[in-house]
């Protein structure tokens, strides 16, 4: 049976400076409901990739040949058409479909943790008691003391802030959650707890997670799909690219390539790409 796609991408070419391509992806399909990790060396274009898919960064230009189709309900909709909407419509589209977690948590320092986590849901018209209950439930899963709910953000550690940013992202309604190094400030055990909580959430609502990370152990432990970005070109023409041989899928606990060939040693392959 054909899998539902959340993204169907062809001829993606991203540029910050016109004529200078930093990322080129000839073809890529991302199925719905999976946890996808994007790995690659520093500067290869991982953030550019998720910022393009999440309509986050207006300084990224895509070439006219680029096609990114997003599954909006039952229809695949061309993302470029959404970019051309006014800012209000664009924000609404983002809020309706996407959730984001960055290493820089974007929490408001003078507000309490609770206010930070609940505000967007309250603006959407949800009841405080209902939102607070959800927040406390996720906080417990991440070993966050419920007393932190009333604490000011500036009184919290980096790791506590990162977990709270995750709580805020996950309690929102979304189709795709994008994370840029979402476990960067956390110890291994807490990072794993966060990923387990995310996976449960994605499975419950058939949502998709797209996570940029340098953490191979985390990716091999939790991802359903790993996309390895690699380098192409010489001199001024160096850019990140994606080749379908570096599309890795975990099925029944075993890593395979996209064509179904088993991958005996995924760790070596990923490590090799990340040291090239
Ligand atoms: N605003 C910008 N203007 C011009 N070039 C940019 C801009 N932002 C990023 N780049 C360039 O685009 C390329 C890809 O950057 P990107 O941040 O996507 O890489 P990354 O893989 O996420 O890196 P890292 O792992 O270090 O965060 C890099 O060569 C970077 O220098």
Short mmCIF file of C-alpha atoms and ligand atoms in Angstrom, two decimals:
data_model
loop_
_atom_site.label_atom_id
_atom_site.label_comp_id
_atom_site.label_asym_id
_atom_site.label_seq_id
_atom_site.Cartn_x
_atom_site.Cartn_y
_atom_site.Cartn_z
CA UNK A 1 0.00 0.00 0.00
CA UNK A 2 1.24 3.51 -0.87
CA UNK A 3 2.29 5.46 2.24
CA UNK A 4 0.79 8.90 2.88
CA UNK A 5 3.45 11.55 2.38
CA UNK A 6 3.87 14.64 4.52
CA UNK A 7 6.42 16.09 2.05
CA UNK A 8 7.08 15.31 -1.59
CA UNK A 9 10.16 17.23 -2.71
CA UNK A 10 11.76 17.58 -6.11
CA UNK A 11 14.56 19.80 -7.45
CA UNK A 12 14.95 21.59 -4.13
CA UNK A 13 17.64 24.23 -4.37
CA UNK A 14 18.19 26.67 -1.50
CA UNK A 15 20.17 29.89 -1.73
CA UNK A 16 20.84 32.77 0.66
CA UNK A 17 22.79 34.70 -1.94
CA UNK A 18 21.29 34.47 -5.42
CA UNK A 19 23.33 32.10 -7.57
CA UNK A 20 25.06 30.43 -4.59
CA UNK A 21 23.39 27.16 -3.78
CA UNK A 22 23.93 25.85 -0.24
CA UNK A 23 21.61 22.85 -0.47
CA UNK A 24 20.41 20.79 -3.42
CA UNK A 25 18.04 17.84 -3.07
CA UNK A 26 16.95 16.28 -6.39
CA UNK A 27 14.20 14.15 -4.89
CA UNK A 28 12.94 13.21 -1.45
CA UNK A 29 9.73 11.86 -0.05
CA UNK A 30 8.94 11.94 3.65
CA UNK A 31 6.12 9.70 4.84
CA UNK A 32 3.63 10.89 7.42
CA UNK A 33 3.75 9.73 11.04
CA UNK A 34 7.50 9.06 11.25
CA UNK A 35 10.34 10.41 13.33
CA UNK A 36 12.98 11.59 10.87
CA UNK A 37 16.52 12.57 11.86
CA UNK A 38 18.60 14.79 9.57
CA UNK A 39 22.32 14.27 10.08
CA UNK A 40 25.36 15.77 8.41
CA UNK A 41 28.52 17.73 9.11
CA UNK A 42 28.38 21.31 10.33
CA UNK A 43 27.41 23.80 7.61
CA UNK A 44 26.01 21.14 5.27
CA UNK A 45 22.50 22.67 5.27
CA UNK A 46 20.53 20.84 7.98
CA UNK A 47 19.00 23.99 9.48
CA UNK A 48 18.41 25.41 6.01
CA UNK A 49 16.51 22.23 5.16
CA UNK A 50 14.11 22.32 8.11
CA UNK A 51 13.71 26.09 7.96
CA UNK A 52 12.67 25.73 4.32
CA UNK A 53 10.19 22.95 5.02
CA UNK A 54 8.79 24.81 8.02
CA UNK A 55 8.49 28.17 6.22
CA UNK A 56 10.63 29.69 8.94
CA UNK A 57 13.20 31.81 7.21
CA UNK A 58 12.45 34.38 4.56
CA UNK A 59 16.14 34.89 3.76
CA UNK A 60 16.22 31.44 2.14
CA UNK A 61 15.33 31.57 -1.54
CA UNK A 62 14.37 28.52 -3.50
CA UNK A 63 14.87 28.38 -7.26
CA UNK A 64 11.82 28.40 -9.58
CA UNK A 65 12.34 24.67 -10.36
CA UNK A 66 11.93 23.77 -6.67
CA UNK A 67 8.83 21.88 -5.72
CA UNK A 68 7.94 21.13 -2.10
CA UNK A 69 4.52 19.63 -1.74
CA UNK A 70 3.06 19.51 1.76
CA UNK A 71 0.22 17.28 2.76
CA UNK A 72 -2.40 19.72 3.94
CA UNK A 73 -5.29 17.48 4.90
CA UNK A 74 -5.72 15.11 1.98
CA UNK A 75 -4.20 17.35 -0.64
CA UNK A 76 -0.57 17.91 -1.49
CA UNK A 77 -0.13 21.67 -1.54
CA UNK A 78 2.82 23.53 -3.11
CA UNK A 79 4.69 25.31 -0.29
CA UNK A 80 5.76 28.14 -2.62
CA UNK A 81 2.13 29.21 -2.90
CA UNK A 82 1.93 29.49 0.86
CA UNK A 83 5.11 31.64 1.02
CA UNK A 84 3.43 34.23 -1.15
CA UNK A 85 0.60 34.77 1.35
CA UNK A 86 0.68 37.83 3.62
CA UNK A 87 2.41 37.58 7.01
CA UNK A 88 -0.79 37.00 8.94
CA UNK A 89 -1.88 34.13 6.70
CA UNK A 90 1.63 32.69 6.77
CA UNK A 91 1.72 32.77 10.60
CA UNK A 92 -1.65 31.12 10.74
CA UNK A 93 -0.49 28.36 8.40
CA UNK A 94 2.61 27.80 10.54
CA UNK A 95 0.63 27.77 13.78
CA UNK A 96 -1.93 25.38 12.37
CA UNK A 97 0.58 22.87 11.06
CA UNK A 98 4.00 23.23 12.65
CA UNK A 99 5.66 23.21 16.03
CA UNK A 100 9.30 24.12 16.61
CA UNK A 101 12.00 23.45 19.19
CA UNK A 102 15.29 25.27 18.89
CA UNK A 103 18.42 25.13 21.00
CA UNK A 104 17.83 28.80 21.67
CA UNK A 105 14.53 28.16 23.42
CA UNK A 106 12.82 31.49 22.66
CA UNK A 107 11.14 31.47 26.07
CA UNK A 108 10.16 34.86 27.52
CA UNK A 109 12.58 35.41 30.45
CA UNK A 110 10.34 37.61 32.61
CA UNK A 111 7.37 35.30 32.46
CA UNK A 112 6.86 32.14 34.47
CA UNK A 113 7.45 28.72 32.97
CA UNK A 114 3.70 28.08 33.13
CA UNK A 115 2.87 31.30 31.29
CA UNK A 116 5.43 30.49 28.62
CA UNK A 117 4.09 27.01 28.06
CA UNK A 118 0.39 27.85 28.09
CA UNK A 119 0.17 31.20 26.35
CA UNK A 120 -0.26 30.09 22.76
CA UNK A 121 -2.91 27.54 23.68
CA UNK A 122 -4.78 30.17 25.71
CA UNK A 123 -4.68 32.56 22.74
CA UNK A 124 -6.23 29.76 20.69
CA UNK A 125 -9.11 29.79 23.19
CA UNK A 126 -8.30 26.69 25.25
CA UNK A 127 -9.23 26.59 28.96
CA UNK A 128 -6.34 27.22 31.39
CA UNK A 129 -7.21 24.20 33.60
CA UNK A 130 -7.14 21.86 30.60
CA UNK A 131 -3.85 23.25 29.24
CA UNK A 132 -2.20 23.22 32.66
CA UNK A 133 -3.13 19.58 33.19
CA UNK A 134 -1.54 18.63 29.86
CA UNK A 135 1.58 20.66 30.65
CA UNK A 136 2.02 19.04 34.06
CA UNK A 137 1.55 15.60 32.55
CA UNK A 138 4.37 16.13 30.01
CA UNK A 139 6.55 17.83 32.65
CA UNK A 140 6.27 14.72 34.80
CA UNK A 141 7.37 12.48 31.91
CA UNK A 142 10.50 14.63 31.56
CA UNK A 143 11.27 14.60 35.30
CA UNK A 144 10.53 18.30 35.65
CA UNK A 145 9.49 19.25 39.16
CA UNK A 146 5.92 20.68 39.04
CA UNK A 147 7.13 23.56 41.25
CA UNK A 148 9.00 24.90 38.21
CA UNK A 149 5.64 25.78 36.67
CA UNK A 150 5.49 29.01 38.71
CA UNK A 151 9.19 29.89 38.43
CA UNK A 152 10.48 32.67 36.20
CA UNK A 153 12.38 31.46 33.14
CA UNK A 154 15.47 33.46 34.13
CA UNK A 155 15.65 31.40 37.34
CA UNK A 156 15.95 28.09 35.47
CA UNK A 157 18.93 26.13 34.13
CA UNK A 158 19.61 25.71 30.40
CA UNK A 159 18.51 22.07 30.50
CA UNK A 160 15.28 22.92 32.35
CA UNK A 161 14.54 25.62 29.78
CA UNK A 162 15.13 23.23 26.95
CA UNK A 163 12.72 20.69 28.41
CA UNK A 164 10.11 23.39 28.94
CA UNK A 165 10.48 24.52 25.34
CA UNK A 166 9.84 20.92 24.37
CA UNK A 167 6.71 20.78 26.57
CA UNK A 168 5.45 23.96 24.92
CA UNK A 169 6.07 22.56 21.44
CA UNK A 170 4.47 19.21 22.08
CA UNK A 171 1.24 20.33 23.75
CA UNK A 172 0.36 22.46 20.71
CA UNK A 173 -1.66 21.06 17.85
CA UNK A 174 0.66 20.32 14.91
CA UNK A 175 1.25 18.04 11.96
CA UNK A 176 5.02 18.40 11.88
CA UNK A 177 7.33 19.12 14.78
CA UNK A 178 10.74 20.48 13.77
CA UNK A 179 13.62 20.30 16.22
CA UNK A 180 17.05 21.86 15.77
CA UNK A 181 19.31 20.10 18.29
CA UNK A 182 16.40 19.77 20.75
CA UNK A 183 18.46 17.70 23.20
CA UNK A 184 21.67 19.73 22.88
CA UNK A 185 21.69 20.89 26.54
CA UNK A 186 20.54 17.62 28.04
CA UNK A 187 22.29 14.59 29.49
CA UNK A 188 21.85 11.29 27.63
CA UNK A 189 19.14 9.89 29.89
CA UNK A 190 17.02 13.06 29.76
CA UNK A 191 17.52 13.34 25.99
CA UNK A 192 16.22 9.79 25.61
CA UNK A 193 13.20 10.55 27.83
CA UNK A 194 12.39 13.54 25.65
CA UNK A 195 12.61 11.46 22.46
CA UNK A 196 10.46 8.68 23.94
CA UNK A 197 7.80 11.26 24.86
CA UNK A 198 7.97 12.73 21.36
CA UNK A 199 7.63 9.29 19.74
CA UNK A 200 4.56 8.47 21.84
CA UNK A 201 2.99 11.76 20.82
CA UNK A 202 3.74 11.27 17.11
CA UNK A 203 2.34 7.73 17.19
CA UNK A 204 -0.82 8.78 19.04
CA UNK A 205 -1.74 11.52 16.54
CA UNK A 206 -0.04 10.23 13.33
CA UNK A 207 2.26 13.25 13.36
CA UNK A 208 5.71 13.68 11.86
CA UNK A 209 8.89 14.78 13.65
CA UNK A 210 11.87 16.16 11.72
CA UNK A 211 14.90 16.56 13.94
CA UNK A 212 18.31 18.01 13.16
CA UNK A 213 20.99 16.57 15.36
CA UNK A 214 24.66 15.67 15.67
CA UNK A 215 23.80 12.86 18.08
CA UNK A 216 24.25 9.56 16.21
CA UNK A 217 23.32 7.46 19.26
CA UNK A 218 20.03 9.33 19.64
CA UNK A 219 19.25 9.01 15.93
CA UNK A 220 19.98 5.28 15.78
CA UNK A 221 17.96 4.69 18.96
CA UNK A 222 14.83 6.65 18.08
CA UNK A 223 14.57 7.55 14.38
CA UNK A 224 12.32 5.70 11.96
CA UNK A 225 14.19 7.35 9.09
CA UNK A 226 17.65 8.91 8.92
CA UNK A 227 18.50 11.35 6.13
CA UNK A 228 22.24 11.83 5.75
CA UNK A 229 23.21 15.05 4.03
CA UNK A 230 26.57 14.91 2.30
CA UNK A 231 28.90 17.30 0.49
CA UNK A 232 29.00 17.79 -3.26
CA UNK A 233 30.98 20.04 -5.59
CA UNK A 234 34.34 21.79 -5.46
CA UNK A 235 35.57 25.24 -4.40
CA UNK A 236 32.83 27.89 -4.57
CA UNK A 237 30.39 25.28 -5.75
CA UNK A 238 30.41 23.16 -2.57
CA UNK A 239 26.93 22.51 -1.27
CA UNK A 240 24.99 20.00 0.77
CA UNK A 241 23.06 17.35 -1.07
CA UNK A 242 20.99 14.30 -0.43
CA UNK A 243 21.43 11.03 -2.24
CA UNK A 244 18.78 8.30 -1.96
CA UNK A 245 21.47 5.76 -0.94
CA UNK A 246 21.70 7.78 2.29
CA UNK A 247 18.03 7.39 3.10
CA UNK A 248 18.01 4.88 5.96
CA UNK A 249 14.84 3.23 7.27
CA UNK A 250 14.32 1.25 10.44
CA UNK A 251 11.92 -1.64 10.00
CA UNK A 252 11.26 -4.26 12.67
CA UNK A 253 14.29 -3.00 14.57
CA UNK A 254 16.66 -3.39 11.57
CA UNK A 255 18.22 -0.57 9.57
CA UNK A 256 17.87 -0.80 5.79
CA UNK A 257 18.56 1.38 2.80
CA UNK A 258 15.61 2.79 0.89
CA UNK A 259 15.84 0.02 -1.72
CA UNK A 260 15.33 -2.55 1.07
CA UNK A 261 18.95 -3.73 1.25
CA UNK A 262 19.86 -4.44 4.88
CA UNK A 263 22.51 -2.26 6.49
CA UNK A 264 24.73 -4.44 8.64
CA UNK A 265 26.58 -1.58 10.32
CA UNK A 266 24.58 1.69 10.25
CA UNK A 267 26.86 3.24 12.87
CA UNK A 268 29.91 2.96 10.58
CA UNK A 269 28.06 4.44 7.60
CA UNK A 270 26.68 7.37 9.58
CA UNK A 271 30.03 8.00 11.30
CA UNK A 272 31.82 7.92 7.95
CA UNK A 273 29.50 10.51 6.41
CA UNK A 274 29.81 12.69 9.49
CA UNK A 275 33.60 12.75 9.33
CA UNK A 276 33.99 13.39 5.59
N1 LIG B 1 21.86 33.92 6.52
C1 LIG B 1 22.77 33.31 5.77
N2 LIG B 1 23.38 33.94 4.74
C2 LIG B 1 24.30 33.34 3.97
N3 LIG B 1 24.67 32.06 4.14
C3 LIG B 1 24.11 31.36 5.14
C4 LIG B 1 23.13 31.95 6.01
N4 LIG B 1 22.74 31.01 6.92
C5 LIG B 1 23.46 29.89 6.62
N5 LIG B 1 24.27 30.10 5.57
C6 LIG B 1 25.19 29.15 4.94
O1 LIG B 1 24.43 28.04 4.47
C7 LIG B 1 25.13 26.82 4.67
C8 LIG B 1 24.24 25.86 5.45
O2 LIG B 1 24.03 26.37 6.76
P1 LIG B 1 23.14 25.62 7.84
O3 LIG B 1 23.03 26.50 9.03
O4 LIG B 1 21.91 25.16 7.18
O5 LIG B 1 24.06 24.35 8.15
P2 LIG B 1 23.92 23.24 9.32
O6 LIG B 1 24.18 21.93 8.67
O7 LIG B 1 22.64 23.40 10.03
O8 LIG B 1 25.14 23.64 10.26
P3 LIG B 1 25.40 23.43 11.84
O9 LIG B 1 25.40 21.95 12.09
O10 LIG B 1 26.76 24.05 12.02
O11 LIG B 1 24.31 24.17 12.56
C9 LIG B 1 26.43 27.18 5.38
O12 LIG B 1 27.45 27.24 4.42
C10 LIG B 1 26.16 28.54 5.96
O13 LIG B 1 27.34 29.30 6.04
#
